[in-house]
């Protein structure tokens, strides 16, 4: 027992207290406070392995075996010396208030969550648009950038239950609003709304539950950039991928607007106790970017499709999953004729940006669980391929970035000295680049082309992320716990440290 | 440590296992007998416990004896039961009752009042669910309104039953001062005393600082916090005769006067942060009197990128209601002391490395005392109540401008305060201009009201109200203080004026109203008829309205049909109607305006050799008294017809209304002919002067020119017409949701009601036409706007989860606006030769200069512009956690449906921005 | 054990199925033909280069086809501006420069694009050598534009009399294009301001290589704005009578005023300080009264705004192209839509600042490029293409001569140049 503890050495973890106990607890067990039972049974690491399958709202009763509610408040910060991507900045730092609840009553499950973040994104260089990972490559950007203040409001909930002879149904709604702004020139102000709606319907077959789910996302973002300084306004560009920009509208279009829709369906199978599980899903996401000053002219639009398949097998203390997925995105430049007044007639819509990617991965977890402790040991290995191209005669730029990523993580939760609950977690994730290439930049210079070279350089380095977390909780009557969490993050790039991060929070659970 | 633990564990197992009896039990939720998994079970005094499993079942091995079994589960009341364990196994069923976080049915919508006049009533619960930042957000619940983003950068004025001023593109343009009477004429009553803004004089020069000050615009709703309000009644129809000096409608606010736990509220949204804390305690020997106190702080950024432009509001209030019971009279005395401060400031960002200074700061600190004494004589029938209201408020308003003025070219600053010819001087280069408008408006209000019963025929009841009120408004501020040599802008046409010189405004009112309720057969007729007299007392005799009484007859009647059964539910029908005349007296600024200064340049000689010594500017100044002694009050004729129906818990009310006001207040330009002497400096040889040139030595010619100044007039017409409807349905059990449909069709015609002078901008051979000829046009200068909107509010209440959420679908089906057709041909023109009006005949139409007075309007301007359907979905949710915390969140326009549309062949695309926020409410 | 084989199979399955099918760029073949004007129909092409610029992506393809007036090229669909610069000869006569251009051509299918060519006409009169329209900044950062001026230059080798030369400003903006009815652009320039140099015909001679300074207000502006200039030595100024104290113009009696024929504004004529108009010189033989009576006209267009299309009218004068001596189109790259004059008068534009309200434009002007020296007389470039003939965004000549302030930080000019770039030998 001790050897395992010392072997881990650095491990400490966040545990979201668990509630309830496995089947037949003998009444003679010493002082079984429900707080301990909940902390042990509410195993998010185990559920995460089958995360893709359990995302289906009708299967939410199978995610956990106990109810749990957390209310946490604290501060979270990570800072990278070299930015993983120039469009998303050098890390974030924000205070947060988060509440999340998972309630099992009978065969129904009700979840709810509410979050408020208030803080900063550090030194974003190549984009003044929020959600760079969703709206690439069509950012509005300038050649200055800087820190961005950020407020995030999000809340949501889901309800799943069954009726009749084994029929299942479930529905969920989630809304996230983000507000970014900067108080020094150039001053963007972005307001983002992401609304997710999902519904599912299924049937129980013996211990297996099979469910068919449909989901939809409405995405909207409006941003406007203001220059106040007397010393001159920077020039605003509308990027079109791989360091290129829409020259005709460079310098104009200070306020733009993104709106998009994402539809998808999935079919998921999950066993109540042990057996095979799996899912297959297809999603299609389209969005366009409009320039408000030119009568909301749609200058760019993109179409994105995702295939994801997961197959796995689980028992009470082992879970293994195999996933693979394919994504394709095609971006279009809308070409306009000669304007008359404010009217720009559209004459063509040319596909010029292409993203082709797929990934395949194997992940597993072994856990040993007693009445007063739980130990999780997990690992994963993935292979991913991604190709980005911008092709518009005479320009033909292509960037390929394949990588193998692998990692292990260990979580230990145990009740010690009667009224206390300790949790330790350690995780190490390594990424080592495979075949990478960047072509078509011969003789090209410019701020955004340099940013592309910097992003490519980061992708060609091997990098890692080491995480260590420690948590201590005081057990209170009626199954409540109150505790502190402290965690440290160490990002590594090409061998040496690439920044730091920590998190400190107080958590009240019941 | 570990060894001791293992030891006690084994001892316990050993003793029990030998001869224990097995207790099995199940824990159920009392409301629907559903099992409660993972419920904590404890046995005292043994101090051992267990859990129920997924099916709510638990098992215990106990030695025979008497124990107490305790079950506890979050959100449910703790359960205790004494059990006697014998030798044979036992079976227990435990039913747990949910804790009191169960929300009783909450009314989250505005309620249509059942009384004779059409009004909307909003209670505490509806306000809490709406999560408002200021009073403005409550208007979303009025029929015909939809939710708007908060606009903290300008004055928020109320508008009832009208579309508001729309621009050509159908967007709301709020700062057209010609139609301020809509908000000026809405009376705000707080705990029986009106908020008086008649003595407010804050302005920059003569303009209301582009919408940032509330000069002549009534109450600024940004300054009204909603956290200490118990209920609000917004009277859209004809108010009772008891209330006077109003033209459109009335807002009656009653504030909380009851014992309440400590309540605290923290709200954050995209624009602002709000904090509030309040407490209500019972005081006095018999614990019947209440004392409420609360403070509120609100800070909002107009644009988060600019942290130097914000609006702050600080409110503090102490309120008490005292009660005495004696044998023949019950006395209730409500007193309150309030302090409200709003600070509205904007400064240019110091991010600039230059010394550009541009600061605007306008703060308003108001302290007020209100008292309402009510004597209730139970024994006397003819005098049931005697109410005496008194309130006094004093405000300290400071509007400061600190501006670095850099004229684009050399401009001339006229700096005398007397008429006649004098020398001005060039403003050369930049200077710092400081401007202060310091107002100290004081308003005192007194009211006496007697009410009682009048004996009437069998079965009928009559009730009368009789009384009088008096409002005094006086401004004691130092007024506008600035250095004439350093005006805020080159074109300065006013002079510093002390507000304390302005005489007080006294509005006297008296009213009599009779309320009759009489059964006619099975129906009942309720009539409320009365008259309100309003007069300005102590005004200079030259004013037409000095001492002239204005009678406002107001009648509201409701005919209720007998109740009848419709299917399984009881149904009632009623028809109501009303007619009323409302009079609004002009404010102090309209009655006692600033003098109008006109400066005409006679000599403009700039000596290039040494400009500071030898240049000379000669100006002729005229001073006009801009007071309009013929100004009349604004009178609004309103009538409405309402049909109400009630079937079980479903209520429907449909109201048709029509209003006409022909004499709203507005400032319009008055042209006149002014003589002056134009000197010709071209004869001066440069460099030959030792000092400024003498006027006598220069050739000149006497000529005359047309100039204008502003004067308050009864020049605005507002015609309102529309249908409002509200439908409240019963809650539909399976989905626990009630639907409320409110909506309205409004048609509002804004135009002027008098002929207007309008200058033209043409220049012919270097001479501008408007210096010599100005046309008088019989113009309509207005718009007809129509809009039709319906709001569907689904309010879903899940008491067991402590969750209330409302999904509101707001549909603006269409907005139409059309400019009234104009005839570009003037009826007459004013000439500068004789200053007289001449008819504009065909000869004038061909005159080389006068032909430019023919204004050309292309017909496209008068087409109707239509904005098609716009749908918005708003979501508001409130979750109660435990007994002391409530987390709420709201998103307006979470989904919108704004189809593109083509207008005149142009494709118009639209989008909207969501407005979101979260809130924590603590009740400890 | 049997599971392992299943796992390996599942693991490798995706490797086979995915290939990166990235489509090739779509392209269209077009043929470009230059149409010669009649007087050059016989000429044979010497050197000829075609510049094909994609307005959306900003990429330009340059191809040379010496000896031919046509070319074929494949481009991606879009909006193009195509220009042709070449020389042509006719049996031994000196080479003639040929230019042709067409702007905003939509190419979405294989077509033939014809380029109307024109020869640059040599005018024998004064030309504009500098326009200082941006004005200066005061120490507080506020703009000050009383110190705008023109410089006219005698680029010929003989004396030219400036008497009666008319300076005009275009009615339309280069950043706002509408369907103007009537569209007279290929026969006349629509103007909204006309100021003529006085004199009876022989009063104001300009020697070859000399220039005239025409200022808005010919005073020493430094008393009002220390960052400004002393223009009291100007040759002419334009003065507008105004009676409203808010806008006063100052007349320096020592400097002769231009004869004001017409101006659209009620108060004072200021040059457009962001440079969205065209300014030029013209000789109007029929004189002021005849011209003013005959050439006033109203142009209608539809201002299509979000609120819908509103029929609008503008009033101005039409100035026949053959009366125009020289014209310079001003615009900015981010908002440029069209030239307000016929390409034969000016087929390019010059600028100060690249974006709208560019605050770095102050203290700068546009100056005509130095071409060659004829003895000690400087010859400036004049190919009727302001884009090629002018140096954009350079320090004004008066600021260089007076060593006055060149930007808001207070730095002063140190070198003196001929055209803003090439230094002048002392």
mmCIF file of C-alpha atoms in Angstrom, chain C residues 132-335:
data_model
loop_
_atom_site.group_PDB
_atom_site.id
_atom_site.type_symbol
_atom_site.label_atom_id
_atom_site.label_comp_id
_atom_site.label_asym_id
_atom_site.label_seq_id
_atom_site.Cartn_x
_atom_site.Cartn_y
_atom_site.Cartn_z
ATOM 1 C CA UNK C 132 -1.105 70.222 -48.994
ATOM 2 C CA UNK C 133 -4.676 69.285 -47.991
ATOM 3 C CA UNK C 134 -4.237 67.450 -44.641
ATOM 4 C CA UNK C 135 -3.463 70.547 -42.516
ATOM 5 C CA UNK C 136 -1.534 70.404 -39.222
ATOM 6 C CA UNK C 137 -2.247 69.411 -35.601
ATOM 7 C CA UNK C 138 -2.324 71.785 -32.686
ATOM 8 C CA UNK C 139 -0.316 70.959 -29.549
ATOM 9 C CA UNK C 140 -3.549 69.605 -28.010
ATOM 10 C CA UNK C 141 -3.973 67.079 -30.822
ATOM 11 C CA UNK C 142 -6.931 68.906 -32.391
ATOM 12 C CA UNK C 143 -6.679 69.387 -36.146
ATOM 13 C CA UNK C 144 -6.042 72.815 -37.651
ATOM 14 C CA UNK C 145 -6.590 73.278 -41.395
ATOM 15 C CA UNK C 146 -6.308 76.981 -42.051
ATOM 16 C CA UNK C 147 -2.867 76.367 -43.599
ATOM 17 C CA UNK C 148 -3.811 74.331 -46.740
ATOM 18 C CA UNK C 149 -2.180 75.352 -50.038
ATOM 19 C CA UNK C 150 -1.576 74.435 -53.736
ATOM 20 C CA UNK C 151 1.703 74.783 -55.623
ATOM 21 C CA UNK C 152 1.491 75.262 -59.424
ATOM 22 C CA UNK C 153 4.647 74.651 -61.520
ATOM 23 C CA UNK C 154 5.793 75.719 -65.023
ATOM 24 C CA UNK C 155 7.074 72.385 -66.397
ATOM 25 C CA UNK C 156 7.614 73.827 -69.925
ATOM 26 C CA UNK C 157 10.688 75.611 -71.276
ATOM 27 C CA UNK C 158 8.976 79.012 -71.840
ATOM 28 C CA UNK C 159 7.189 81.690 -69.759
ATOM 29 C CA UNK C 160 3.521 81.004 -69.066
ATOM 30 C CA UNK C 161 1.001 83.643 -67.869
ATOM 31 C CA UNK C 162 -1.160 82.404 -64.979
ATOM 32 C CA UNK C 163 -3.848 85.034 -65.636
ATOM 33 C CA UNK C 164 -7.335 83.469 -65.888
ATOM 34 C CA UNK C 165 -6.184 79.982 -64.872
ATOM 35 C CA UNK C 166 -9.078 78.371 -62.945
ATOM 36 C CA UNK C 167 -8.567 76.038 -59.962
ATOM 37 C CA UNK C 168 -11.474 73.623 -59.516
ATOM 38 C CA UNK C 169 -12.583 70.914 -57.023
ATOM 39 C CA UNK C 170 -14.531 67.824 -58.199
ATOM 40 C CA UNK C 171 -18.214 67.532 -57.213
ATOM 41 C CA UNK C 172 -18.048 63.763 -56.576
ATOM 42 C CA UNK C 173 -15.990 61.814 -54.017
ATOM 43 C CA UNK C 174 -13.477 59.168 -55.140
ATOM 44 C CA UNK C 175 -14.707 57.003 -52.235
ATOM 45 C CA UNK C 176 -18.432 57.047 -53.109
ATOM 46 C CA UNK C 177 -19.689 55.800 -56.454
ATOM 47 C CA UNK C 178 -23.342 55.974 -57.547
ATOM 48 C CA UNK C 179 -25.152 55.609 -60.864
ATOM 49 C CA UNK C 180 -25.080 59.345 -61.642
ATOM 50 C CA UNK C 181 -27.612 60.465 -64.249
ATOM 51 C CA UNK C 182 -26.564 62.114 -66.585
ATOM 52 C CA UNK C 183 -23.140 60.410 -66.620
ATOM 53 C CA UNK C 184 -20.893 62.963 -68.335
ATOM 54 C CA UNK C 185 -17.565 61.626 -67.054
ATOM 55 C CA UNK C 186 -16.076 60.863 -70.473
ATOM 56 C CA UNK C 187 -16.887 64.351 -71.792
ATOM 57 C CA UNK C 188 -16.662 66.702 -68.767
ATOM 58 C CA UNK C 189 -15.595 66.961 -65.115
ATOM 59 C CA UNK C 190 -18.359 67.817 -62.595
ATOM 60 C CA UNK C 191 -17.031 70.533 -60.242
ATOM 61 C CA UNK C 192 -18.444 72.238 -57.116
ATOM 62 C CA UNK C 193 -15.854 75.039 -56.613
ATOM 63 C CA UNK C 194 -14.228 77.372 -59.183
ATOM 64 C CA UNK C 195 -11.636 80.021 -58.244
ATOM 65 C CA UNK C 196 -9.798 81.884 -61.011
ATOM 66 C CA UNK C 197 -6.420 83.661 -60.900
ATOM 67 C CA UNK C 198 -7.146 87.361 -61.661
ATOM 68 C CA UNK C 199 -5.291 89.460 -64.187
ATOM 69 C CA UNK C 200 -5.981 90.729 -67.694
ATOM 70 C CA UNK C 201 -3.727 88.250 -69.483
ATOM 71 C CA UNK C 202 -0.176 89.400 -69.000
ATOM 72 C CA UNK C 203 -0.085 90.360 -65.301
ATOM 73 C CA UNK C 204 1.255 87.177 -63.697
ATOM 74 C CA UNK C 205 4.120 85.579 -65.707
ATOM 75 C CA UNK C 206 5.651 82.320 -64.411
ATOM 76 C CA UNK C 207 9.172 81.592 -65.674
ATOM 77 C CA UNK C 208 10.084 77.972 -66.580
ATOM 78 C CA UNK C 209 11.003 75.976 -63.460
ATOM 79 C CA UNK C 210 9.227 78.578 -61.209
ATOM 80 C CA UNK C 211 6.117 77.814 -59.084
ATOM 81 C CA UNK C 212 3.120 79.730 -57.688
ATOM 82 C CA UNK C 213 2.010 79.316 -54.003
ATOM 83 C CA UNK C 214 -1.808 79.603 -53.591
ATOM 84 C CA UNK C 215 -2.919 79.447 -49.923
ATOM 85 C CA UNK C 216 -6.293 79.278 -48.141
ATOM 86 C CA UNK C 217 -5.282 82.030 -45.645
ATOM 87 C CA UNK C 218 -2.021 83.811 -46.497
ATOM 88 C CA UNK C 219 -1.003 84.711 -42.908
ATOM 89 C CA UNK C 220 1.647 83.508 -40.452
ATOM 90 C CA UNK C 221 -0.379 80.763 -38.873
ATOM 91 C CA UNK C 222 2.171 80.140 -36.146
ATOM 92 C CA UNK C 223 0.546 82.846 -33.958
ATOM 93 C CA UNK C 224 -2.589 80.660 -33.841
ATOM 94 C CA UNK C 225 -0.997 77.230 -34.046
ATOM 95 C CA UNK C 226 2.740 77.037 -33.182
ATOM 96 C CA UNK C 227 2.999 73.755 -35.189
ATOM 97 C CA UNK C 228 1.768 75.481 -38.371
ATOM 98 C CA UNK C 229 3.426 77.472 -41.203
ATOM 99 C CA UNK C 230 4.002 81.046 -42.293
ATOM 100 C CA UNK C 231 2.082 81.418 -45.589
ATOM 101 C CA UNK C 232 2.135 85.222 -45.648
ATOM 102 C CA UNK C 233 4.518 85.070 -48.669
ATOM 103 C CA UNK C 234 1.854 83.252 -50.790
ATOM 104 C CA UNK C 235 1.255 84.550 -54.340
ATOM 105 C CA UNK C 236 -2.537 84.270 -54.076
ATOM 106 C CA UNK C 237 -5.163 83.327 -51.438
ATOM 107 C CA UNK C 238 -8.865 82.461 -51.713
ATOM 108 C CA UNK C 239 -11.138 84.523 -49.370
ATOM 109 C CA UNK C 240 -14.822 83.901 -48.581
ATOM 110 C CA UNK C 241 -17.048 86.638 -47.146
ATOM 111 C CA UNK C 242 -18.891 85.316 -44.061
ATOM 112 C CA UNK C 243 -21.040 87.187 -41.560
ATOM 113 C CA UNK C 244 -21.501 84.469 -38.949
ATOM 114 C CA UNK C 245 -18.999 84.904 -36.129
ATOM 115 C CA UNK C 246 -18.682 81.127 -35.876
ATOM 116 C CA UNK C 247 -16.949 80.746 -39.275
ATOM 117 C CA UNK C 248 -14.845 83.729 -40.251
ATOM 118 C CA UNK C 249 -12.270 83.823 -43.027
ATOM 119 C CA UNK C 250 -9.330 86.171 -42.746
ATOM 120 C CA UNK C 251 -8.217 88.297 -45.693
ATOM 121 C CA UNK C 252 -4.586 89.407 -45.915
ATOM 122 C CA UNK C 253 -4.927 92.591 -47.992
ATOM 123 C CA UNK C 254 -1.222 92.319 -48.990
ATOM 124 C CA UNK C 255 -1.922 89.082 -50.958
ATOM 125 C CA UNK C 256 -4.184 89.250 -54.077
ATOM 126 C CA UNK C 257 -7.324 87.150 -53.756
ATOM 127 C CA UNK C 258 -8.494 84.615 -56.326
ATOM 128 C CA UNK C 259 -11.600 85.614 -58.213
ATOM 129 C CA UNK C 260 -14.354 83.474 -56.600
ATOM 130 C CA UNK C 261 -16.627 82.166 -59.416
ATOM 131 C CA UNK C 262 -18.657 79.613 -57.405
ATOM 132 C CA UNK C 263 -18.444 77.590 -54.229
ATOM 133 C CA UNK C 264 -20.997 75.118 -52.850
ATOM 134 C CA UNK C 265 -20.506 76.108 -49.188
ATOM 135 C CA UNK C 266 -22.191 78.991 -47.391
ATOM 136 C CA UNK C 267 -19.146 79.735 -45.345
ATOM 137 C CA UNK C 268 -15.507 78.896 -46.194
ATOM 138 C CA UNK C 269 -13.996 76.637 -48.892
ATOM 139 C CA UNK C 270 -11.627 74.094 -47.278
ATOM 140 C CA UNK C 271 -9.913 71.266 -49.183
ATOM 141 C CA UNK C 272 -11.200 67.813 -48.139
ATOM 142 C CA UNK C 273 -8.667 67.075 -45.368
ATOM 143 C CA UNK C 274 -8.783 63.266 -45.785
ATOM 144 C CA UNK C 275 -8.233 63.637 -49.570
ATOM 145 C CA UNK C 276 -11.406 62.147 -51.170
ATOM 146 C CA UNK C 277 -11.752 64.664 -54.073
ATOM 147 C CA UNK C 278 -9.927 65.636 -57.284
ATOM 148 C CA UNK C 279 -8.366 69.089 -57.807
ATOM 149 C CA UNK C 280 -7.274 70.525 -61.158
ATOM 150 C CA UNK C 281 -6.520 73.513 -63.389
ATOM 151 C CA UNK C 282 -8.501 74.632 -66.424
ATOM 152 C CA UNK C 283 -8.490 77.402 -69.077
ATOM 153 C CA UNK C 284 -12.036 78.672 -69.692
ATOM 154 C CA UNK C 285 -11.909 80.910 -72.821
ATOM 155 C CA UNK C 286 -15.563 82.128 -72.616
ATOM 156 C CA UNK C 287 -15.017 83.844 -69.257
ATOM 157 C CA UNK C 288 -16.960 83.694 -65.964
ATOM 158 C CA UNK C 289 -20.434 84.994 -66.765
ATOM 159 C CA UNK C 290 -20.955 82.991 -69.956
ATOM 160 C CA UNK C 291 -19.573 79.825 -68.325
ATOM 161 C CA UNK C 292 -21.616 80.252 -65.121
ATOM 162 C CA UNK C 293 -24.836 80.841 -67.015
ATOM 163 C CA UNK C 294 -24.444 77.856 -69.373
ATOM 164 C CA UNK C 295 -22.709 75.167 -67.387
ATOM 165 C CA UNK C 296 -24.879 74.813 -64.212
ATOM 166 C CA UNK C 297 -26.482 71.358 -64.058
ATOM 167 C CA UNK C 298 -28.241 68.987 -61.640
ATOM 168 C CA UNK C 299 -27.254 65.348 -61.378
ATOM 169 C CA UNK C 300 -29.632 62.721 -59.943
ATOM 170 C CA UNK C 301 -28.630 59.460 -58.315
ATOM 171 C CA UNK C 302 -30.122 56.947 -55.956
ATOM 172 C CA UNK C 303 -28.464 56.856 -52.545
ATOM 173 C CA UNK C 304 -29.083 53.227 -51.656
ATOM 174 C CA UNK C 305 -28.829 53.054 -47.860
ATOM 175 C CA UNK C 306 -29.936 50.518 -45.307
ATOM 176 C CA UNK C 307 -33.143 52.517 -45.007
ATOM 177 C CA UNK C 308 -33.777 51.858 -48.662
ATOM 178 C CA UNK C 309 -33.007 53.775 -51.843
ATOM 179 C CA UNK C 310 -33.557 57.525 -51.598
ATOM 180 C CA UNK C 311 -33.472 59.535 -54.855
ATOM 181 C CA UNK C 312 -30.896 62.336 -54.289
ATOM 182 C CA UNK C 313 -29.764 65.313 -56.304
ATOM 183 C CA UNK C 314 -26.500 67.276 -56.453
ATOM 184 C CA UNK C 315 -25.970 70.620 -58.163
ATOM 185 C CA UNK C 316 -22.677 71.742 -59.727
ATOM 186 C CA UNK C 317 -21.021 72.844 -62.970
ATOM 187 C CA UNK C 318 -19.797 70.680 -65.874
ATOM 188 C CA UNK C 319 -16.301 71.553 -67.136
ATOM 189 C CA UNK C 320 -15.540 70.126 -70.634
ATOM 190 C CA UNK C 321 -12.511 67.732 -70.590
ATOM 191 C CA UNK C 322 -10.726 69.671 -73.336
ATOM 192 C CA UNK C 323 -10.655 72.790 -71.104
ATOM 193 C CA UNK C 324 -8.876 70.795 -68.351
ATOM 194 C CA UNK C 325 -5.124 71.492 -68.183
ATOM 195 C CA UNK C 326 -4.187 69.162 -65.324
ATOM 196 C CA UNK C 327 -6.118 67.156 -62.700
ATOM 197 C CA UNK C 328 -5.045 65.111 -59.640
ATOM 198 C CA UNK C 329 -7.337 62.459 -58.105
ATOM 199 C CA UNK C 330 -6.922 62.001 -54.319
ATOM 200 C CA UNK C 331 -8.241 58.974 -52.418
ATOM 201 C CA UNK C 332 -7.190 56.332 -49.838
ATOM 202 C CA UNK C 333 -6.498 52.669 -50.422
ATOM 203 C CA UNK C 334 -9.131 51.221 -48.038
ATOM 204 C CA UNK C 335 -12.062 53.295 -49.386
#
